[in-house]
Amino acid sequence: MIENTFDLILVSEYFDESMILLKNALCWELDDVVSFKLNSRSNKTRQDLSPRTMEKIKQWNSLDWKLYLHFNATFWRKIDEMVGREEMQREVERLRERRAQLMKTCLQDEGAVDPSQIKDTSLKPFQYGAAVIQGYNLNPELDKITKSKCQSLIMPELQYTALLYTKQFPDIAAKLSASSHQLSPGKSRTHHSRNWEARKAIAQMRNVKNQVYKGHRSFSNWTTASSLQNVP
């Protein structure tokens, strides 16, 4: 049933291979699927699972585990059908080389850093619980066009979603911008604002979504009322 609904099912464990399959299926270019790893955990808060714990997790999530085994097998069959193992290996190597090249160009540190080391607070990923979620610092010597491209590769998903909503609904976003600035924490509270930029992005995203929903609802009510006026 699932396979009848989805033409292509990707596996996060084989992310690069998945991106190559997606690229080929959609006739995209290599740069269309190049990405940097986001939301990686710092080694400070990362723990390896023992084999016994992993087996318990498989038992507790037995249905999910069976689904994974099935679609992991179909994933590699899809590779054999669409690309072939040798060509897939070559394409993955090209993808990783391109990623390494872009990381060298875009990043100041050429890798992820802890949130306390991120200089641009608007690019800090949201922190939740005990995990330390890492982010990136941009190379400060980038030209405007390159900086824009690089920024899109390292922007956390909450800020990126807020940016997309702003582009989709600029009038609503402009009205909400002033009110969001009024909520900005003062200098005396900077030590409490670790997640401020991410929280602001969440708030902005929710506000835009709510305004869009209200607009659609008002339009729906208006069209319903107009239709009723024409009913004899």
Short mmCIF file of C-alpha atoms in Angstrom, two decimals:
data_model
loop_
_atom_site.label_atom_id
_atom_site.label_comp_id
_atom_site.label_asym_id
_atom_site.label_seq_id
_atom_site.Cartn_x
_atom_site.Cartn_y
_atom_site.Cartn_z
CA MET A 1 0.00 0.00 0.00
CA ILE A 2 2.75 2.45 0.95
CA GLU A 3 4.72 1.64 -2.18
CA ASN A 4 1.63 2.28 -4.30
CA THR A 5 1.37 5.76 -2.78
CA PHE A 6 5.02 6.84 -2.81
CA ASP A 7 7.22 6.43 -5.88
CA LEU A 8 10.41 6.99 -3.93
CA ILE A 9 11.09 6.29 -0.25
CA LEU A 10 14.37 7.61 1.13
CA VAL A 11 16.40 6.34 4.09
CA SER A 12 18.06 8.88 6.40
CA GLU A 13 20.78 6.38 7.28
CA TYR A 14 21.86 6.60 3.63
CA PHE A 15 21.19 10.29 3.20
CA ASP A 16 23.67 10.96 0.40
CA GLU A 17 22.49 7.97 -1.61
CA SER A 18 18.91 9.15 -1.04
CA MET A 19 19.74 12.59 -2.40
CA ILE A 20 21.23 11.07 -5.54
CA LEU A 21 18.07 9.03 -6.10
CA LEU A 22 15.96 12.15 -5.57
CA LYS A 23 18.15 14.16 -7.95
CA ASN A 24 17.82 11.57 -10.68
CA ALA A 25 14.08 11.09 -10.15
CA LEU A 26 13.41 14.85 -10.44
CA CYS A 27 16.06 15.58 -13.11
CA TRP A 28 17.87 17.99 -10.78
CA GLU A 29 21.49 19.13 -10.79
CA LEU A 30 24.04 18.13 -8.16
CA ASP A 31 23.93 21.53 -6.43
CA ASP A 32 20.18 21.11 -5.96
CA VAL A 33 20.77 18.35 -3.41
CA VAL A 34 23.96 19.54 -1.71
CA SER A 35 23.36 20.22 1.97
CA PHE A 36 25.15 20.67 5.26
CA LYS A 37 24.25 18.54 8.25
CA LEU A 38 21.93 20.46 10.57
CA ASN A 39 20.91 19.75 14.17
CA SER A 40 23.98 17.66 14.90
CA ARG A 41 24.61 17.02 18.58
CA SER A 42 27.79 18.03 20.29
CA ASN A 43 29.93 15.11 21.43
CA LYS A 44 29.42 16.44 24.95
CA THR A 45 25.81 15.23 24.92
CA ARG A 46 26.13 12.24 22.62
CA GLN A 47 26.06 8.70 23.95
CA ASP A 48 26.63 5.40 22.19
CA LEU A 49 23.97 2.75 22.66
CA SER A 50 25.00 -0.68 23.82
CA PRO A 51 24.05 -3.68 21.63
CA ARG A 52 21.62 -4.79 24.35
CA THR A 53 19.87 -1.41 24.35
CA MET A 54 19.63 -1.44 20.56
CA GLU A 55 18.01 -4.86 20.63
CA LYS A 56 15.50 -3.66 23.23
CA ILE A 57 14.64 -0.66 21.07
CA LYS A 58 14.02 -2.97 18.11
CA GLN A 59 11.70 -5.07 20.26
CA TRP A 60 9.81 -2.06 21.61
CA ASN A 61 9.44 -0.69 18.08
CA SER A 62 9.03 -4.00 16.29
CA LEU A 63 6.59 -2.69 13.67
CA ASP A 64 8.83 0.27 12.85
CA TRP A 65 11.81 -2.07 12.67
CA LYS A 66 10.01 -4.34 10.20
CA LEU A 67 9.07 -1.34 8.07
CA TYR A 68 12.67 -0.20 8.10
CA LEU A 69 13.97 -3.63 7.05
CA HIS A 70 11.47 -3.77 4.20
CA PHE A 71 12.13 -0.30 2.83
CA ASN A 72 15.85 -0.58 3.35
CA ALA A 73 15.73 -3.57 1.00
CA THR A 74 13.52 -1.77 -1.54
CA PHE A 75 15.84 1.25 -1.31
CA TRP A 76 18.81 -0.74 -2.57
CA ARG A 77 16.69 -2.42 -5.22
CA LYS A 78 15.74 1.06 -6.42
CA ILE A 79 19.42 1.96 -6.60
CA ASP A 80 20.11 -1.14 -8.68
CA GLU A 81 17.22 -0.30 -11.02
CA MET A 82 17.82 3.45 -11.41
CA VAL A 83 21.56 3.94 -11.02
CA GLY A 84 23.61 0.85 -10.27
CA ARG A 85 25.95 0.41 -7.31
CA GLU A 86 29.13 1.56 -9.02
CA GLU A 87 27.57 4.68 -10.51
CA MET A 88 25.90 5.44 -7.18
CA GLN A 89 29.27 5.29 -5.45
CA ARG A 90 30.74 7.70 -8.01
CA GLU A 91 27.83 10.12 -7.66
CA VAL A 92 27.99 10.02 -3.86
CA GLU A 93 31.71 10.82 -4.03
CA ARG A 94 30.97 13.80 -6.29
CA LEU A 95 28.27 14.97 -3.89
CA ARG A 96 30.60 14.74 -0.90
CA GLU A 97 33.39 16.52 -2.77
CA ARG A 98 31.01 19.34 -3.66
CA ARG A 99 29.83 19.56 -0.04
CA ALA A 100 33.41 19.72 1.21
CA GLN A 101 34.18 22.44 -1.33
CA LEU A 102 31.18 24.51 -0.24
CA MET A 103 31.99 24.04 3.44
CA LYS A 104 35.49 25.31 2.82
CA THR A 105 34.08 28.34 0.99
CA CYS A 106 31.11 29.09 3.24
CA LEU A 107 32.28 28.36 6.75
CA GLN A 108 34.68 30.15 9.01
CA ASP A 109 35.41 27.04 11.06
CA GLU A 110 34.90 24.48 8.26
CA GLY A 111 32.55 22.53 10.51
CA ALA A 112 29.79 22.66 13.10
CA VAL A 113 30.36 24.47 16.40
CA ASP A 114 28.55 24.59 19.73
CA PRO A 115 25.82 27.27 20.04
CA SER A 116 27.95 29.31 22.45
CA GLN A 117 30.46 29.80 19.62
CA ILE A 118 27.94 30.93 16.98
CA LYS A 119 28.52 34.63 16.34
CA ASP A 120 25.34 35.44 14.41
CA THR A 121 22.50 34.82 16.86
CA SER A 122 19.96 34.67 14.02
CA LEU A 123 21.63 31.43 12.90
CA LYS A 124 21.54 29.67 16.26
CA PRO A 125 19.53 26.44 16.22
CA PHE A 126 16.79 25.95 18.79
CA GLN A 127 18.05 24.29 21.98
CA TYR A 128 15.81 21.92 23.88
CA GLY A 129 16.49 19.57 26.76
CA ALA A 130 19.99 18.45 27.68
CA ALA A 131 21.23 18.04 24.10
CA VAL A 132 23.61 20.68 22.72
CA ILE A 133 22.59 21.31 19.10
CA GLN A 134 25.38 22.66 16.94
CA GLY A 135 25.35 25.26 14.18
CA TYR A 136 27.74 27.13 11.91
CA ASN A 137 29.64 30.40 11.49
CA LEU A 138 29.76 31.95 8.04
CA ASN A 139 33.00 33.03 6.44
CA PRO A 140 32.99 36.83 7.01
CA GLU A 141 34.78 37.53 3.71
CA LEU A 142 32.03 36.26 1.40
CA ASP A 143 30.57 38.48 -1.30
CA LYS A 144 26.86 39.25 -1.16
CA ILE A 145 25.69 36.57 -3.62
CA THR A 146 27.87 33.82 -2.15
CA LYS A 147 26.86 34.79 1.38
CA SER A 148 23.18 34.44 0.48
CA LYS A 149 23.74 30.96 -0.96
CA CYS A 150 25.86 29.86 1.98
CA GLN A 151 23.38 31.24 4.49
CA SER A 152 20.63 29.12 2.98
CA LEU A 153 22.76 26.03 3.62
CA ILE A 154 23.31 26.68 7.32
CA MET A 155 20.05 28.36 8.38
CA PRO A 156 18.16 26.30 11.01
CA GLU A 157 14.77 25.00 9.93
CA LEU A 158 12.69 27.27 12.19
CA GLN A 159 14.33 30.43 10.88
CA TYR A 160 14.18 29.09 7.33
CA THR A 161 10.46 28.34 7.63
CA ALA A 162 9.85 31.84 8.99
CA LEU A 163 11.79 33.25 6.03
CA LEU A 164 9.68 31.26 3.57
CA TYR A 165 6.46 32.47 5.20
CA THR A 166 7.74 36.03 5.01
CA LYS A 167 8.40 35.63 1.28
CA GLN A 168 5.03 33.98 0.69
CA PHE A 169 3.04 36.53 2.71
CA PRO A 170 5.09 39.77 2.76
CA ASP A 171 2.20 42.08 3.70
CA ILE A 172 1.29 40.07 6.79
CA ALA A 173 4.94 39.65 7.77
CA ALA A 174 5.54 43.41 7.53
CA LYS A 175 2.64 44.12 9.89
CA LEU A 176 3.92 41.58 12.41
CA SER A 177 7.54 42.71 12.24
CA ALA A 178 7.07 45.78 14.44
CA SER A 179 5.29 43.87 17.18
CA SER A 180 7.95 41.14 17.23
CA HIS A 181 10.69 43.75 17.74
CA GLN A 182 8.90 45.04 20.82
CA LEU A 183 9.35 41.62 22.43
CA SER A 184 13.14 41.66 21.98
CA PRO A 185 15.02 41.06 25.25
CA GLY A 186 17.06 43.94 26.65
CA LYS A 187 20.80 43.93 27.22
CA SER A 188 20.33 43.05 30.85
CA ARG A 189 18.65 39.79 29.83
CA THR A 190 21.09 38.59 27.20
CA HIS A 191 22.16 35.64 29.32
CA HIS A 192 18.56 34.38 29.18
CA SER A 193 18.24 34.78 25.41
CA ARG A 194 20.07 31.68 24.24
CA ASN A 195 17.08 30.60 22.18
CA TRP A 196 15.73 34.08 21.45
CA GLU A 197 16.26 34.11 17.69
CA ALA A 198 14.76 30.65 17.28
CA ARG A 199 11.84 31.55 19.54
CA LYS A 200 11.27 34.75 17.61
CA ALA A 201 11.24 32.73 14.39
CA ILE A 202 8.69 30.34 15.88
CA ALA A 203 6.50 33.22 17.04
CA GLN A 204 6.72 34.95 13.67
CA MET A 205 5.94 31.73 11.84
CA ARG A 206 2.89 31.07 14.03
CA ASN A 207 1.66 34.63 13.66
CA VAL A 208 1.91 34.51 9.88
CA LYS A 209 0.18 31.12 9.78
CA ASN A 210 -2.60 32.41 12.03
CA GLN A 211 -3.06 35.51 9.91
CA VAL A 212 -3.13 33.43 6.73
CA TYR A 213 -5.64 31.06 8.29
CA LYS A 214 -7.84 33.99 9.33
CA GLY A 215 -7.61 35.38 5.82
CA HIS A 216 -8.66 32.09 4.26
CA ARG A 217 -11.44 31.71 6.82
CA SER A 218 -12.71 35.24 6.15
CA PHE A 219 -12.62 34.59 2.41
CA SER A 220 -14.46 31.31 2.94
CA ASN A 221 -17.12 33.05 5.04
CA TRP A 222 -17.46 35.79 2.42
CA THR A 223 -17.89 33.33 -0.44
CA THR A 224 -20.42 31.35 1.59
CA ALA A 225 -22.42 34.49 2.34
CA SER A 226 -22.26 35.55 -1.31
CA SER A 227 -23.46 32.14 -2.39
CA LEU A 228 -26.34 32.25 0.06
CA GLN A 229 -27.46 35.59 -1.34
CA ASN A 230 -27.98 33.90 -4.69
CA VAL A 231 -30.09 31.11 -3.24
CA PRO A 232 -33.78 31.71 -4.12
#
